[in-house]
Structure formats: structure tokens, C-alpha cells
Amino acid sequence: MLRLILAAIACLLVCNGGQAQQSRFDSLPDAPSQTQAPTTTPQTANPIQGGVEIFKLLQQKSLVFPDLATNGGQLSSRQKFELAANNSIALSTIGAAAIGAAYGQAINSPSGYHQGAEGYGKRFGADMARATSDNMFGTFLLASALHQDPRFYVKKNLSFKQSLEYAAVRLFITRSDSGEREVNYSGLIGPLMGEGLANAYYPDENRTVGSTFTRYASDLGWKFGGNLLRQYWPSINRRLRLVPESSPTSGAAGNNP
């Protein structure tokens, strides 16, 4: 019952927030053009890792942000599940969990995990589990049921202020599978459901409603920061050559979700 109430509150907030966006965000980005997938695949000794890498290569996915859109085609439910799985083990997810666990260690949150190497390990594991739950609920289950596109469409030629606005709008507005602009229910309710599930394995003193909402607010903050980094990631990666991966095709600069 608590999850349903929280989800309803989130939906109401989202609906109000989505209607208040500026007019330049009233349309979705143009669908990126289809790209040719490489005909060769990297060799690897680990069959599990190899399977993940082959899927990423075929889909032209970013190794850091697998949810960067590379074409405008609709994703099937299976592809959304694969995307959720890739997001859960992406370098960005692991890095965010490592940083989040370090911050939690510094402020002793959740307090039930205490300090030391064991406490850090529990925090890191909990953050990875929360991210996986968010992806499975939001990127896969809700996105499939509501026919929403969980990918992020990079926009070119935006000023820093416009990029900040775009990153914020993307929290509340997304594309449907058919390309229409609509409230991002899957992206907002997904993490809330994930935090409800986290109460099953969090320490007893950190399972309160207040703690759940605090974690949820933190999730939205991380999503905003992640959206902003996604917007600049192709340029950052191209200039610094951090990871050898294909850059996503951009939508038109003048249209935003």
C-alpha cells in the first residue's frame, strides 16, 4: 500500500512538473538515423563477458552509458530487458556506486552498515542492488508496460544553461515508443519501486518512510547529474579518448523532449 501511495504522489508531482516546462521543450528530438553495426566482434576469453560485449557492439551502445540512443527505432520488451541489464553493469553504474558508497562511508549512511571495509562493501553492494532494481522496474517492466522509450537522446548545439534545462526536463518528460512526448512515469516510478524493495535488505533503522524518500530524492539527483553527463559524454569521450566506443547519433538541436 505504501508503494502505491508513493507512486501516486510521484505521478502527481511529475504531471504538474511536466506541464510547466518551457515551450522549446514541447517537442521530442528527431529520431537519430539508423547506423550500420560492425561486422566483426571482439575476442574474449570470458563467454559471459563476451556475450555482453557482442550485444553492446551490435547495438552500437556506449560502454559507459548503454542507454544513449543510437537510432530512432522502437525497442522490443526483450531489448528493454537487455538494456536494463547492460545499464546495471555499466561503467557509469559501477562508478556511481563506488562514489556513493564512499560518501555514505564518510557520513555513516546507512548508519546500520557502520564503518570499515565491511561497511563500505555493504554500501557498495546496496547501491548496485538499488541501481539494478531501478533499471529492472523502470527501464524494463514499466517502460515495456507503458510503451515508453527509456533511452537518452543527446542534443547538439545547446548552451550550458540549455543543457541543464534539458537534463532536468528529461527527468519528467520522455518519448513514447511511437515518438510522442509524455510524462516519464517509468523513469520516476521505477526508482521509487526500487527504494521500496531496498527496504527488504537495508538495516532496520534505515527502512523508515523518511529514509525511503531521502534515498528517492538522492536517486533523482543522481539521474539529473547523469543526464547532464550523458549530454556531454560523446564530446568528452571524443576529446579525451577515454573509452573506444561509437558516439550516438544526435537528434536535431532545436527539438527537445
PDB file of C-alpha atoms in Angstrom:
ATOM      1  CA  MET A   1       0.000   0.000   0.000  1.00  0.00           C
ATOM      2  CA  LEU A   2       2.868   2.380   0.860  1.00  0.00           C
ATOM      3  CA  ARG A   3       4.434   1.806  -2.544  1.00  0.00           C
ATOM      4  CA  LEU A   4       1.158   2.608  -4.305  1.00  0.00           C
ATOM      5  CA  ILE A   5       0.730   5.814  -2.301  1.00  0.00           C
ATOM      6  CA  LEU A   6       4.307   6.894  -3.003  1.00  0.00           C
ATOM      7  CA  ALA A   7       3.923   6.080  -6.690  1.00  0.00           C
ATOM      8  CA  ALA A   8       0.712   8.114  -6.886  1.00  0.00           C
ATOM      9  CA  ILE A   9       2.419  11.099  -5.230  1.00  0.00           C
ATOM     10  CA  ALA A  10       5.315  10.839  -7.661  1.00  0.00           C
ATOM     11  CA  CYS A  11       2.929  10.693 -10.618  1.00  0.00           C
ATOM     12  CA  LEU A  12       1.067  13.833  -9.468  1.00  0.00           C
ATOM     13  CA  LEU A  13       4.317  15.728  -8.994  1.00  0.00           C
ATOM     14  CA  VAL A  14       5.517  14.634 -12.398  1.00  0.00           C
ATOM     15  CA  CYS A  15       2.326  15.673 -14.157  1.00  0.00           C
ATOM     16  CA  ASN A  16       2.487  19.165 -12.612  1.00  0.00           C
ATOM     17  CA  GLY A  17       6.215  19.476 -13.373  1.00  0.00           C
ATOM     18  CA  GLY A  18       5.854  18.297 -16.946  1.00  0.00           C
ATOM     19  CA  GLN A  19       3.192  20.934 -17.759  1.00  0.00           C
ATOM     20  CA  ALA A  20       5.365  23.777 -16.505  1.00  0.00           C
ATOM     21  CA  GLN A  21       8.249  23.245 -18.953  1.00  0.00           C
ATOM     22  CA  GLN A  22       9.280  25.963 -21.415  1.00  0.00           C
ATOM     23  CA  SER A  23       7.794  25.841 -24.920  1.00  0.00           C
ATOM     24  CA  ARG A  24      11.131  24.969 -26.504  1.00  0.00           C
ATOM     25  CA  PHE A  25      10.874  21.600 -24.773  1.00  0.00           C
ATOM     26  CA  ASP A  26       7.403  20.886 -26.165  1.00  0.00           C
ATOM     27  CA  SER A  27       8.619  18.541 -28.914  1.00  0.00           C
ATOM     28  CA  LEU A  28      10.729  15.423 -28.864  1.00  0.00           C
ATOM     29  CA  PRO A  29      14.139  15.217 -30.519  1.00  0.00           C
ATOM     30  CA  ASP A  30      14.176  13.981 -34.076  1.00  0.00           C
ATOM     31  CA  ALA A  31      14.827  10.266 -34.278  1.00  0.00           C
ATOM     32  CA  PRO A  32      18.518   9.563 -34.942  1.00  0.00           C
ATOM     33  CA  SER A  33      19.320   7.898 -38.218  1.00  0.00           C
ATOM     34  CA  GLN A  34      19.960   4.166 -38.398  1.00  0.00           C
ATOM     35  CA  THR A  35      23.607   3.170 -38.161  1.00  0.00           C
ATOM     36  CA  GLN A  36      25.427   0.189 -39.535  1.00  0.00           C
ATOM     37  CA  ALA A  37      26.620  -2.310 -36.940  1.00  0.00           C
ATOM     38  CA  PRO A  38      30.203  -3.591 -37.221  1.00  0.00           C
ATOM     39  CA  THR A  39      30.589  -6.934 -38.920  1.00  0.00           C
ATOM     40  CA  THR A  40      33.267  -8.184 -36.556  1.00  0.00           C
ATOM     41  CA  THR A  41      33.152  -8.785 -32.828  1.00  0.00           C
ATOM     42  CA  PRO A  42      35.969  -8.554 -30.268  1.00  0.00           C
ATOM     43  CA  GLN A  43      37.508 -11.757 -28.993  1.00  0.00           C
ATOM     44  CA  THR A  44      37.278 -12.516 -25.308  1.00  0.00           C
ATOM     45  CA  ALA A  45      38.103 -15.476 -23.125  1.00  0.00           C
ATOM     46  CA  ASN A  46      35.103 -14.973 -20.853  1.00  0.00           C
ATOM     47  CA  PRO A  47      31.906 -16.212 -22.574  1.00  0.00           C
ATOM     48  CA  ILE A  48      29.596 -14.200 -20.285  1.00  0.00           C
ATOM     49  CA  GLN A  49      31.555 -11.002 -20.774  1.00  0.00           C
ATOM     50  CA  GLY A  50      31.817 -11.801 -24.469  1.00  0.00           C
ATOM     51  CA  GLY A  51      28.037 -12.080 -24.785  1.00  0.00           C
ATOM     52  CA  VAL A  52      27.551  -8.677 -23.158  1.00  0.00           C
ATOM     53  CA  GLU A  53      30.226  -7.095 -25.345  1.00  0.00           C
ATOM     54  CA  ILE A  54      28.771  -8.587 -28.533  1.00  0.00           C
ATOM     55  CA  PHE A  55      25.334  -7.224 -27.705  1.00  0.00           C
ATOM     56  CA  LYS A  56      26.766  -3.774 -26.981  1.00  0.00           C
ATOM     57  CA  LEU A  57      28.790  -3.834 -30.179  1.00  0.00           C
ATOM     58  CA  LEU A  58      25.850  -4.855 -32.348  1.00  0.00           C
ATOM     59  CA  GLN A  59      23.666  -2.148 -30.829  1.00  0.00           C
ATOM     60  CA  GLN A  60      26.454   0.479 -31.019  1.00  0.00           C
ATOM     61  CA  LYS A  61      25.955   1.033 -27.288  1.00  0.00           C
ATOM     62  CA  SER A  62      28.203   3.202 -25.175  1.00  0.00           C
ATOM     63  CA  LEU A  63      30.304   1.193 -22.749  1.00  0.00           C
ATOM     64  CA  VAL A  64      29.782   3.897 -20.142  1.00  0.00           C
ATOM     65  CA  PHE A  65      26.156   4.848 -20.883  1.00  0.00           C
ATOM     66  CA  PRO A  66      24.396   1.983 -22.720  1.00  0.00           C
ATOM     67  CA  ASP A  67      21.147   3.957 -22.770  1.00  0.00           C
ATOM     68  CA  LEU A  68      22.434   6.610 -25.175  1.00  0.00           C
ATOM     69  CA  ALA A  69      20.150   6.365 -28.221  1.00  0.00           C
ATOM     70  CA  THR A  70      21.854   5.432 -31.491  1.00  0.00           C
ATOM     71  CA  ASN A  71      18.728   5.115 -33.651  1.00  0.00           C
ATOM     72  CA  GLY A  72      15.059   6.002 -33.557  1.00  0.00           C
ATOM     73  CA  GLY A  73      13.662   2.506 -33.896  1.00  0.00           C
ATOM     74  CA  GLN A  74      11.344   1.117 -31.241  1.00  0.00           C
ATOM     75  CA  LEU A  75      12.779  -1.223 -28.629  1.00  0.00           C
ATOM     76  CA  SER A  76      11.063  -4.547 -28.009  1.00  0.00           C
ATOM     77  CA  SER A  77      10.460  -5.744 -24.455  1.00  0.00           C
ATOM     78  CA  ARG A  78      13.436  -8.084 -24.832  1.00  0.00           C
ATOM     79  CA  GLN A  79      15.660  -5.197 -25.924  1.00  0.00           C
ATOM     80  CA  LYS A  80      14.483  -3.137 -22.940  1.00  0.00           C
ATOM     81  CA  PHE A  81      15.389  -6.039 -20.653  1.00  0.00           C
ATOM     82  CA  GLU A  82      18.835  -6.270 -22.278  1.00  0.00           C
ATOM     83  CA  LEU A  83      19.248  -2.504 -21.908  1.00  0.00           C
ATOM     84  CA  ALA A  84      18.290  -2.716 -18.226  1.00  0.00           C
ATOM     85  CA  ALA A  85      20.853  -5.496 -17.735  1.00  0.00           C
ATOM     86  CA  ASN A  86      23.577  -3.527 -19.535  1.00  0.00           C
ATOM     87  CA  ASN A  87      22.756  -0.381 -17.560  1.00  0.00           C
ATOM     88  CA  SER A  88      23.075  -2.360 -14.329  1.00  0.00           C
ATOM     89  CA  ILE A  89      26.696  -3.352 -15.054  1.00  0.00           C
ATOM     90  CA  ALA A  90      27.776  -0.254 -16.994  1.00  0.00           C
ATOM     91  CA  LEU A  91      30.948   1.582 -16.001  1.00  0.00           C
ATOM     92  CA  SER A  92      28.862   4.605 -15.027  1.00  0.00           C
ATOM     93  CA  THR A  93      26.742   2.496 -12.660  1.00  0.00           C
ATOM     94  CA  ILE A  94      29.770   0.905 -11.024  1.00  0.00           C
ATOM     95  CA  GLY A  95      31.493   4.282 -10.708  1.00  0.00           C
ATOM     96  CA  ALA A  96      28.413   5.932  -9.204  1.00  0.00           C
ATOM     97  CA  ALA A  97      28.036   3.080  -6.703  1.00  0.00           C
ATOM     98  CA  ALA A  98      31.707   3.369  -5.714  1.00  0.00           C
ATOM     99  CA  ILE A  99      31.430   7.143  -5.209  1.00  0.00           C
ATOM    100  CA  GLY A 100      28.080   6.860  -3.439  1.00  0.00           C
ATOM    101  CA  ALA A 101      29.430   4.181  -1.102  1.00  0.00           C
ATOM    102  CA  ALA A 102      32.461   6.338  -0.294  1.00  0.00           C
ATOM    103  CA  TYR A 103      30.221   9.315   0.504  1.00  0.00           C
ATOM    104  CA  GLY A 104      27.952   7.097   2.595  1.00  0.00           C
ATOM    105  CA  GLN A 105      31.008   5.808   4.441  1.00  0.00           C
ATOM    106  CA  ALA A 106      32.103   9.380   5.174  1.00  0.00           C
ATOM    107  CA  ILE A 107      28.731  10.396   6.654  1.00  0.00           C
ATOM    108  CA  ASN A 108      27.973   6.923   8.050  1.00  0.00           C
ATOM    109  CA  SER A 109      24.838   6.380   5.961  1.00  0.00           C
ATOM    110  CA  PRO A 110      23.098   3.999   6.147  1.00  0.00           C
ATOM    111  CA  SER A 111      24.102   4.030   9.804  1.00  0.00           C
ATOM    112  CA  GLY A 112      23.264   0.334  10.166  1.00  0.00           C
ATOM    113  CA  TYR A 113      26.241  -0.629   7.973  1.00  0.00           C
ATOM    114  CA  HIS A 114      28.720   1.036  10.357  1.00  0.00           C
ATOM    115  CA  GLN A 115      32.322   1.704   9.263  1.00  0.00           C
ATOM    116  CA  GLY A 116      35.364  -0.197   7.986  1.00  0.00           C
ATOM    117  CA  ALA A 117      35.921  -2.232   4.847  1.00  0.00           C
ATOM    118  CA  GLU A 118      32.894  -4.397   5.570  1.00  0.00           C
ATOM    119  CA  GLY A 119      30.672  -1.333   5.882  1.00  0.00           C
ATOM    120  CA  TYR A 120      31.944   0.052   2.577  1.00  0.00           C
ATOM    121  CA  GLY A 121      31.347  -3.286   0.880  1.00  0.00           C
ATOM    122  CA  LYS A 122      27.760  -3.397   2.148  1.00  0.00           C
ATOM    123  CA  ARG A 123      27.126   0.160   0.959  1.00  0.00           C
ATOM    124  CA  PHE A 124      28.604  -0.561  -2.458  1.00  0.00           C
ATOM    125  CA  GLY A 125      26.558  -3.757  -2.796  1.00  0.00           C
ATOM    126  CA  ALA A 126      23.373  -1.976  -1.698  1.00  0.00           C
ATOM    127  CA  ASP A 127      23.942   0.840  -4.207  1.00  0.00           C
ATOM    128  CA  MET A 128      24.488  -1.659  -7.021  1.00  0.00           C
ATOM    129  CA  ALA A 129      21.326  -3.537  -5.976  1.00  0.00           C
ATOM    130  CA  ARG A 130      19.308  -0.302  -5.929  1.00  0.00           C
ATOM    131  CA  ALA A 131      20.562   0.607  -9.405  1.00  0.00           C
ATOM    132  CA  THR A 132      19.663  -2.846 -10.707  1.00  0.00           C
ATOM    133  CA  SER A 133      16.168  -2.624  -9.195  1.00  0.00           C
ATOM    134  CA  ASP A 134      15.684   0.829 -10.717  1.00  0.00           C
ATOM    135  CA  ASN A 135      16.667  -0.493 -14.148  1.00  0.00           C
ATOM    136  CA  MET A 136      14.552  -3.628 -13.966  1.00  0.00           C
ATOM    137  CA  PHE A 137      11.477  -1.766 -12.730  1.00  0.00           C
ATOM    138  CA  GLY A 138      11.871   1.407 -14.806  1.00  0.00           C
ATOM    139  CA  THR A 139      13.873   0.571 -17.915  1.00  0.00           C
ATOM    140  CA  PHE A 140      12.286  -2.843 -18.415  1.00  0.00           C
ATOM    141  CA  LEU A 141       8.962  -3.525 -16.659  1.00  0.00           C
ATOM    142  CA  LEU A 142       7.326  -0.081 -16.618  1.00  0.00           C
ATOM    143  CA  ALA A 143       8.815   1.049 -19.927  1.00  0.00           C
ATOM    144  CA  SER A 144       7.501  -2.131 -21.543  1.00  0.00           C
ATOM    145  CA  ALA A 145       4.059  -1.937 -19.928  1.00  0.00           C
ATOM    146  CA  LEU A 146       3.640   1.793 -20.644  1.00  0.00           C
ATOM    147  CA  HIS A 147       5.305   1.653 -24.082  1.00  0.00           C
ATOM    148  CA  GLN A 148       7.906   4.272 -23.193  1.00  0.00           C
ATOM    149  CA  ASP A 149      11.397   4.732 -24.629  1.00  0.00           C
ATOM    150  CA  PRO A 150      13.943   4.560 -21.761  1.00  0.00           C
ATOM    151  CA  ARG A 151      16.884   5.802 -23.837  1.00  0.00           C
ATOM    152  CA  PHE A 152      18.575   9.214 -23.626  1.00  0.00           C
ATOM    153  CA  TYR A 153      18.743  11.291 -26.807  1.00  0.00           C
ATOM    154  CA  VAL A 154      21.814  13.537 -26.937  1.00  0.00           C
ATOM    155  CA  LYS A 155      21.189  17.061 -28.250  1.00  0.00           C
ATOM    156  CA  LYS A 156      23.825  19.075 -30.080  1.00  0.00           C
ATOM    157  CA  ASN A 157      24.461  22.806 -30.070  1.00  0.00           C
ATOM    158  CA  LEU A 158      22.937  23.528 -26.666  1.00  0.00           C
ATOM    159  CA  SER A 159      24.402  26.127 -24.330  1.00  0.00           C
ATOM    160  CA  PHE A 160      25.324  25.003 -20.828  1.00  0.00           C
ATOM    161  CA  LYS A 161      22.133  26.577 -19.465  1.00  0.00           C
ATOM    162  CA  GLN A 162      20.051  24.800 -22.096  1.00  0.00           C
ATOM    163  CA  SER A 163      21.834  21.536 -21.289  1.00  0.00           C
ATOM    164  CA  LEU A 164      20.950  21.974 -17.612  1.00  0.00           C
ATOM    165  CA  GLU A 165      17.314  22.566 -18.547  1.00  0.00           C
ATOM    166  CA  TYR A 166      17.322  19.598 -20.910  1.00  0.00           C
ATOM    167  CA  ALA A 167      18.801  17.320 -18.208  1.00  0.00           C
ATOM    168  CA  ALA A 168      16.082  18.466 -15.789  1.00  0.00           C
ATOM    169  CA  VAL A 169      13.257  18.112 -18.312  1.00  0.00           C
ATOM    170  CA  ARG A 170      14.405  14.582 -19.104  1.00  0.00           C
ATOM    171  CA  LEU A 171      13.608  13.616 -15.512  1.00  0.00           C
ATOM    172  CA  PHE A 172       9.928  14.361 -16.099  1.00  0.00           C
ATOM    173  CA  ILE A 173       9.348  14.046 -19.843  1.00  0.00           C
ATOM    174  CA  THR A 174      10.284  11.203 -22.155  1.00  0.00           C
ATOM    175  CA  ARG A 175       9.381   9.681 -25.515  1.00  0.00           C
ATOM    176  CA  SER A 176       6.791   7.016 -26.076  1.00  0.00           C
ATOM    177  CA  ASP A 177       7.714   4.062 -28.273  1.00  0.00           C
ATOM    178  CA  SER A 178       5.901   5.847 -31.098  1.00  0.00           C
ATOM    179  CA  GLY A 179       7.916   9.035 -30.569  1.00  0.00           C
ATOM    180  CA  GLU A 180       5.323  11.115 -28.730  1.00  0.00           C
ATOM    181  CA  ARG A 181       6.126  13.412 -25.807  1.00  0.00           C
ATOM    182  CA  GLU A 182       4.737  12.150 -22.485  1.00  0.00           C
ATOM    183  CA  VAL A 183       5.282  12.083 -18.741  1.00  0.00           C
ATOM    184  CA  ASN A 184       8.238   9.922 -17.745  1.00  0.00           C
ATOM    185  CA  TYR A 185       6.299   7.576 -15.482  1.00  0.00           C
ATOM    186  CA  SER A 186       8.757   4.705 -15.930  1.00  0.00           C
ATOM    187  CA  GLY A 187      11.760   6.868 -15.075  1.00  0.00           C
ATOM    188  CA  LEU A 188      10.152   8.359 -11.971  1.00  0.00           C
ATOM    189  CA  ILE A 189       8.189   5.452 -10.527  1.00  0.00           C
ATOM    190  CA  GLY A 190      10.937   2.914 -11.271  1.00  0.00           C
ATOM    191  CA  PRO A 191      13.415   4.239  -8.680  1.00  0.00           C
ATOM    192  CA  LEU A 192      10.606   4.662  -6.147  1.00  0.00           C
ATOM    193  CA  MET A 193       9.712   0.988  -6.542  1.00  0.00           C
ATOM    194  CA  GLY A 194      13.406   0.134  -6.282  1.00  0.00           C
ATOM    195  CA  GLU A 195      13.706   2.013  -2.990  1.00  0.00           C
ATOM    196  CA  GLY A 196      10.648   0.194  -1.680  1.00  0.00           C
ATOM    197  CA  LEU A 197      12.392  -3.094  -2.481  1.00  0.00           C
ATOM    198  CA  ALA A 198      15.593  -1.831  -0.845  1.00  0.00           C
ATOM    199  CA  ASN A 199      13.760  -1.768   2.470  1.00  0.00           C
ATOM    200  CA  ALA A 200      13.826  -5.568   2.327  1.00  0.00           C
ATOM    201  CA  TYR A 201      17.623  -5.635   2.718  1.00  0.00           C
ATOM    202  CA  TYR A 202      18.505  -2.292   4.320  1.00  0.00           C
ATOM    203  CA  PRO A 203      19.228  -2.191   8.087  1.00  0.00           C
ATOM    204  CA  ASP A 204      16.121  -1.945  10.252  1.00  0.00           C
ATOM    205  CA  GLU A 205      16.828   1.629  11.339  1.00  0.00           C
ATOM    206  CA  ASN A 206      17.076   2.746   7.692  1.00  0.00           C
ATOM    207  CA  ARG A 207      13.712   1.387   6.498  1.00  0.00           C
ATOM    208  CA  THR A 208      11.560   4.323   7.546  1.00  0.00           C
ATOM    209  CA  VAL A 209       9.393   6.387   5.192  1.00  0.00           C
ATOM    210  CA  GLY A 210      11.751   9.320   5.681  1.00  0.00           C
ATOM    211  CA  SER A 211      14.788   7.227   4.745  1.00  0.00           C
ATOM    212  CA  THR A 212      12.992   5.850   1.697  1.00  0.00           C
ATOM    213  CA  PHE A 213      12.099   9.318   0.425  1.00  0.00           C
ATOM    214  CA  THR A 214      15.614  10.579   1.157  1.00  0.00           C
ATOM    215  CA  ARG A 215      17.075   7.811  -0.982  1.00  0.00           C
ATOM    216  CA  TYR A 216      14.488   8.501  -3.683  1.00  0.00           C
ATOM    217  CA  ALA A 217      15.398  12.199  -3.748  1.00  0.00           C
ATOM    218  CA  SER A 218      19.046  11.173  -3.992  1.00  0.00           C
ATOM    219  CA  ASP A 219      18.180   8.905  -6.924  1.00  0.00           C
ATOM    220  CA  LEU A 220      16.579  11.810  -8.790  1.00  0.00           C
ATOM    221  CA  GLY A 221      19.617  13.965  -8.086  1.00  0.00           C
ATOM    222  CA  TRP A 222      21.914  11.274  -9.482  1.00  0.00           C
ATOM    223  CA  LYS A 223      19.648  10.935 -12.531  1.00  0.00           C
ATOM    224  CA  PHE A 224      19.838  14.676 -13.188  1.00  0.00           C
ATOM    225  CA  GLY A 225      23.621  14.611 -12.939  1.00  0.00           C
ATOM    226  CA  GLY A 226      23.735  11.515 -15.114  1.00  0.00           C
ATOM    227  CA  ASN A 227      21.564  13.178 -17.762  1.00  0.00           C
ATOM    228  CA  LEU A 228      23.882  16.178 -17.858  1.00  0.00           C
ATOM    229  CA  LEU A 229      26.938  13.941 -18.169  1.00  0.00           C
ATOM    230  CA  ARG A 230      25.225  11.910 -20.908  1.00  0.00           C
ATOM    231  CA  GLN A 231      24.588  15.117 -22.822  1.00  0.00           C
ATOM    232  CA  TYR A 232      28.315  15.931 -22.825  1.00  0.00           C
ATOM    233  CA  TRP A 233      29.703  12.392 -22.794  1.00  0.00           C
ATOM    234  CA  PRO A 234      30.222  11.952 -26.579  1.00  0.00           C
ATOM    235  CA  SER A 235      32.265  15.173 -26.702  1.00  0.00           C
ATOM    236  CA  ILE A 236      34.205  14.341 -23.530  1.00  0.00           C
ATOM    237  CA  ASN A 237      34.996  10.835 -24.721  1.00  0.00           C
ATOM    238  CA  ARG A 238      35.970  12.009 -28.204  1.00  0.00           C
ATOM    239  CA  ARG A 239      38.345  14.675 -26.901  1.00  0.00           C
ATOM    240  CA  LEU A 240      39.960  12.668 -24.100  1.00  0.00           C
ATOM    241  CA  ARG A 241      39.707   9.273 -25.824  1.00  0.00           C
ATOM    242  CA  LEU A 242      38.724   7.655 -22.547  1.00  0.00           C
ATOM    243  CA  VAL A 243      36.825   4.675 -23.955  1.00  0.00           C
ATOM    244  CA  PRO A 244      36.978   3.330 -27.553  1.00  0.00           C
ATOM    245  CA  GLU A 245      33.293   3.387 -28.417  1.00  0.00           C
ATOM    246  CA  SER A 246      30.949   4.726 -31.084  1.00  0.00           C
ATOM    247  CA  SER A 247      29.303   8.082 -30.446  1.00  0.00           C
ATOM    248  CA  PRO A 248      25.494   8.205 -30.535  1.00  0.00           C
ATOM    249  CA  THR A 249      23.749   9.953 -33.376  1.00  0.00           C
ATOM    250  CA  SER A 250      22.160  13.194 -32.212  1.00  0.00           C
ATOM    251  CA  GLY A 251      18.648  14.438 -32.718  1.00  0.00           C
ATOM    252  CA  ALA A 252      18.034  17.894 -34.137  1.00  0.00           C
ATOM    253  CA  ALA A 253      19.338  20.685 -31.933  1.00  0.00           C
ATOM    254  CA  GLY A 254      16.079  22.619 -31.951  1.00  0.00           C
ATOM    255  CA  ASN A 255      13.793  19.870 -30.662  1.00  0.00           C
ATOM    256  CA  ASN A 256      13.748  18.562 -27.128  1.00  0.00           C
ATOM    257  CA  PRO A 257      11.582  16.152 -25.134  1.00  0.00           C
TER     258      PRO A 257
END
